[in-house]
Structure formats: C-alpha cells, structure tokens
Amino acid sequence: MAFFESFSYLLSRLNGEGKQFHRQVQNTYMQLMCNDAYLDSLTRSVDSGKQTYKRYEIINRLIHELNLC
C-alpha cells in the first residue's frame, strides 16, 4: 500500500503528456527501484511517520533532480 500511495503522488506531480509522460513514469520508477533508501522505507516500519516522510522526501528530491515538474 505504501508503494502505491507514494507512487501515485509521484504520478500526480509529473508534467509530461503522451510519450513524454510515459518516459517520465518509466525513468522515475527505475530510479526509485534502484534507491535503497526508498526500498527500505517500503519494507521497515512502513506506517511510521519517519518512513512516510522519507518516502516523500526521496520522491520530491527525484522530481527536482530530474526536472519533472
């Protein structure tokens, strides 16, 4: 559930259309799946405020690093 919640948030922040949007989704998904801190936040103390904050912090950082919004 935590993955879908945080990934849905990510999708809502993307600004592409058509093929560009599809590429953004693929690229950000791959980045997240390679991010050990993000994966850790999905597997340990999933409901804790600290882990939830960590997931969204990682996603927001990724959005800005990849200039997706």
Short mmCIF file of N, CA and C in Angstrom, two decimals:
data_model
loop_
_atom_site.label_atom_id
_atom_site.label_comp_id
_atom_site.label_asym_id
_atom_site.label_seq_id
_atom_site.Cartn_x
_atom_site.Cartn_y
_atom_site.Cartn_z
N MET A 1 0.82 -1.18 0.00
CA MET A 1 0.00 0.00 0.00
C MET A 1 0.87 1.26 0.00
N ALA A 2 1.95 1.24 0.76
CA ALA A 2 2.82 2.42 0.83
C ALA A 2 3.42 2.76 -0.52
N PHE A 3 3.77 1.73 -1.29
CA PHE A 3 4.32 2.00 -2.62
C PHE A 3 3.29 2.69 -3.50
N PHE A 4 2.08 2.16 -3.54
CA PHE A 4 1.05 2.73 -4.42
C PHE A 4 0.70 4.15 -4.00
N GLU A 5 0.64 4.39 -2.72
CA GLU A 5 0.35 5.72 -2.22
C GLU A 5 1.43 6.72 -2.64
N SER A 6 2.67 6.36 -2.43
CA SER A 6 3.76 7.29 -2.75
C SER A 6 3.97 7.40 -4.27
N PHE A 7 3.80 6.30 -5.00
CA PHE A 7 3.97 6.37 -6.46
C PHE A 7 2.82 7.15 -7.10
N SER A 8 1.63 7.05 -6.55
CA SER A 8 0.50 7.85 -7.05
C SER A 8 0.77 9.33 -6.87
N TYR A 9 1.37 9.67 -5.74
CA TYR A 9 1.76 11.06 -5.51
C TYR A 9 2.75 11.50 -6.58
N LEU A 10 3.72 10.67 -6.85
CA LEU A 10 4.71 10.98 -7.87
C LEU A 10 4.04 11.21 -9.23
N LEU A 11 3.14 10.32 -9.61
CA LEU A 11 2.45 10.46 -10.89
C LEU A 11 1.68 11.78 -10.97
N SER A 12 1.11 12.19 -9.86
CA SER A 12 0.34 13.44 -9.87
C SER A 12 1.23 14.66 -10.07
N ARG A 13 2.52 14.52 -9.79
CA ARG A 13 3.46 15.64 -9.90
C ARG A 13 4.11 15.73 -11.27
N LEU A 14 4.04 14.69 -12.08
CA LEU A 14 4.68 14.71 -13.39
C LEU A 14 3.92 15.63 -14.33
N ASN A 15 4.65 16.24 -15.25
CA ASN A 15 4.01 17.23 -16.12
C ASN A 15 4.04 16.88 -17.60
N GLY A 16 4.45 15.68 -17.95
CA GLY A 16 4.53 15.31 -19.36
C GLY A 16 3.18 14.88 -19.92
N GLU A 17 3.16 14.72 -21.22
CA GLU A 17 1.97 14.22 -21.91
C GLU A 17 2.40 13.16 -22.92
N GLY A 18 1.52 12.23 -23.20
CA GLY A 18 1.79 11.21 -24.21
C GLY A 18 3.06 10.44 -23.94
N LYS A 19 3.92 10.35 -24.96
CA LYS A 19 5.16 9.57 -24.85
C LYS A 19 6.10 10.17 -23.81
N GLN A 20 6.11 11.50 -23.69
CA GLN A 20 6.96 12.14 -22.70
C GLN A 20 6.56 11.69 -21.29
N PHE A 21 5.26 11.65 -21.02
CA PHE A 21 4.77 11.20 -19.72
C PHE A 21 5.15 9.74 -19.49
N HIS A 22 5.00 8.91 -20.51
CA HIS A 22 5.36 7.50 -20.41
C HIS A 22 6.84 7.34 -20.05
N ARG A 23 7.71 8.11 -20.70
CA ARG A 23 9.15 8.07 -20.39
C ARG A 23 9.42 8.54 -18.97
N GLN A 24 8.73 9.60 -18.53
CA GLN A 24 8.92 10.09 -17.17
C GLN A 24 8.55 9.01 -16.15
N VAL A 25 7.44 8.34 -16.39
CA VAL A 25 6.99 7.28 -15.48
C VAL A 25 8.03 6.16 -15.44
N GLN A 26 8.49 5.72 -16.59
CA GLN A 26 9.49 4.65 -16.64
C GLN A 26 10.78 5.06 -15.94
N ASN A 27 11.26 6.25 -16.24
CA ASN A 27 12.53 6.71 -15.65
C ASN A 27 12.44 6.86 -14.15
N THR A 28 11.37 7.45 -13.67
CA THR A 28 11.25 7.65 -12.22
C THR A 28 11.04 6.32 -11.50
N TYR A 29 10.29 5.42 -12.10
CA TYR A 29 10.10 4.10 -11.50
C TYR A 29 11.44 3.39 -11.35
N MET A 30 12.24 3.41 -12.41
CA MET A 30 13.54 2.74 -12.35
C MET A 30 14.45 3.39 -11.31
N GLN A 31 14.42 4.72 -11.23
CA GLN A 31 15.22 5.43 -10.23
C GLN A 31 14.81 5.01 -8.82
N LEU A 32 13.51 4.94 -8.58
CA LEU A 32 13.03 4.55 -7.25
C LEU A 32 13.40 3.11 -6.93
N MET A 33 13.30 2.22 -7.89
CA MET A 33 13.60 0.81 -7.63
C MET A 33 15.09 0.57 -7.40
N CYS A 34 15.91 1.52 -7.79
CA CYS A 34 17.36 1.43 -7.56
C CYS A 34 17.79 2.21 -6.33
N ASN A 35 16.84 2.84 -5.65
CA ASN A 35 17.15 3.67 -4.49
C ASN A 35 16.94 2.85 -3.23
N ASP A 36 18.06 2.47 -2.60
CA ASP A 36 17.99 1.62 -1.41
C ASP A 36 17.21 2.25 -0.27
N ALA A 37 17.35 3.55 -0.09
CA ALA A 37 16.63 4.25 0.99
C ALA A 37 15.12 4.19 0.76
N TYR A 38 14.69 4.36 -0.49
CA TYR A 38 13.27 4.28 -0.81
C TYR A 38 12.75 2.86 -0.56
N LEU A 39 13.47 1.88 -1.05
CA LEU A 39 13.05 0.49 -0.85
C LEU A 39 13.01 0.13 0.63
N ASP A 40 13.97 0.63 1.38
CA ASP A 40 13.99 0.39 2.82
C ASP A 40 12.75 1.00 3.48
N SER A 41 12.35 2.19 3.02
CA SER A 41 11.18 2.85 3.61
C SER A 41 9.89 2.10 3.31
N LEU A 42 9.92 1.23 2.32
CA LEU A 42 8.75 0.41 1.98
C LEU A 42 8.70 -0.90 2.76
N THR A 43 9.80 -1.28 3.35
CA THR A 43 9.86 -2.60 3.98
C THR A 43 10.01 -2.57 5.49
N ARG A 44 10.41 -1.45 6.05
CA ARG A 44 10.62 -1.37 7.50
C ARG A 44 9.75 -0.27 8.10
N SER A 45 9.01 -0.62 9.11
CA SER A 45 8.15 0.34 9.81
C SER A 45 7.38 1.21 8.82
N VAL A 46 6.70 0.57 7.91
CA VAL A 46 6.03 1.23 6.80
C VAL A 46 5.09 2.33 7.26
N ASP A 47 4.39 2.13 8.35
CA ASP A 47 3.40 3.10 8.81
C ASP A 47 3.97 4.20 9.69
N SER A 48 5.25 4.15 10.00
CA SER A 48 5.81 5.18 10.86
C SER A 48 5.89 6.51 10.11
N GLY A 49 5.70 7.59 10.84
CA GLY A 49 5.78 8.93 10.25
C GLY A 49 7.13 9.20 9.63
N LYS A 50 8.17 8.70 10.28
CA LYS A 50 9.53 8.92 9.79
C LYS A 50 9.73 8.27 8.42
N GLN A 51 9.27 7.04 8.26
CA GLN A 51 9.43 6.33 6.99
C GLN A 51 8.55 6.96 5.89
N THR A 52 7.36 7.38 6.27
CA THR A 52 6.47 8.04 5.31
C THR A 52 7.11 9.32 4.82
N TYR A 53 7.63 10.12 5.75
CA TYR A 53 8.29 11.37 5.38
C TYR A 53 9.48 11.09 4.46
N LYS A 54 10.24 10.04 4.79
CA LYS A 54 11.41 9.67 3.99
C LYS A 54 11.01 9.35 2.55
N ARG A 55 9.93 8.57 2.37
CA ARG A 55 9.47 8.22 1.01
C ARG A 55 9.16 9.47 0.20
N TYR A 56 8.41 10.38 0.78
CA TYR A 56 8.01 11.59 0.04
C TYR A 56 9.19 12.53 -0.17
N GLU A 57 10.11 12.56 0.76
CA GLU A 57 11.32 13.37 0.60
C GLU A 57 12.14 12.84 -0.59
N ILE A 58 12.28 11.54 -0.70
CA ILE A 58 13.02 10.92 -1.80
C ILE A 58 12.33 11.22 -3.13
N ILE A 59 11.03 11.08 -3.17
CA ILE A 59 10.28 11.35 -4.40
C ILE A 59 10.41 12.81 -4.80
N ASN A 60 10.24 13.72 -3.85
CA ASN A 60 10.36 15.15 -4.18
C ASN A 60 11.75 15.50 -4.66
N ARG A 61 12.77 14.92 -4.05
CA ARG A 61 14.14 15.16 -4.49
C ARG A 61 14.35 14.65 -5.91
N LEU A 62 13.82 13.49 -6.21
CA LEU A 62 13.92 12.90 -7.53
C LEU A 62 13.22 13.78 -8.57
N ILE A 63 12.05 14.26 -8.25
CA ILE A 63 11.30 15.14 -9.15
C ILE A 63 12.12 16.37 -9.50
N HIS A 64 12.74 16.97 -8.49
CA HIS A 64 13.54 18.18 -8.74
C HIS A 64 14.85 17.87 -9.45
N GLU A 65 15.49 16.76 -9.10
CA GLU A 65 16.74 16.39 -9.77
C GLU A 65 16.53 16.12 -11.25
N LEU A 66 15.42 15.50 -11.58
CA LEU A 66 15.13 15.15 -12.96
C LEU A 66 14.33 16.25 -13.67
N ASN A 67 14.08 17.33 -12.95
CA ASN A 67 13.35 18.49 -13.51
C ASN A 67 12.03 18.05 -14.14
N LEU A 68 11.22 17.35 -13.36
CA LEU A 68 9.98 16.78 -13.88
C LEU A 68 8.74 17.61 -13.60
N CYS A 69 8.89 18.69 -12.89
CA CYS A 69 7.68 19.49 -12.63
C CYS A 69 7.91 20.93 -13.01
#
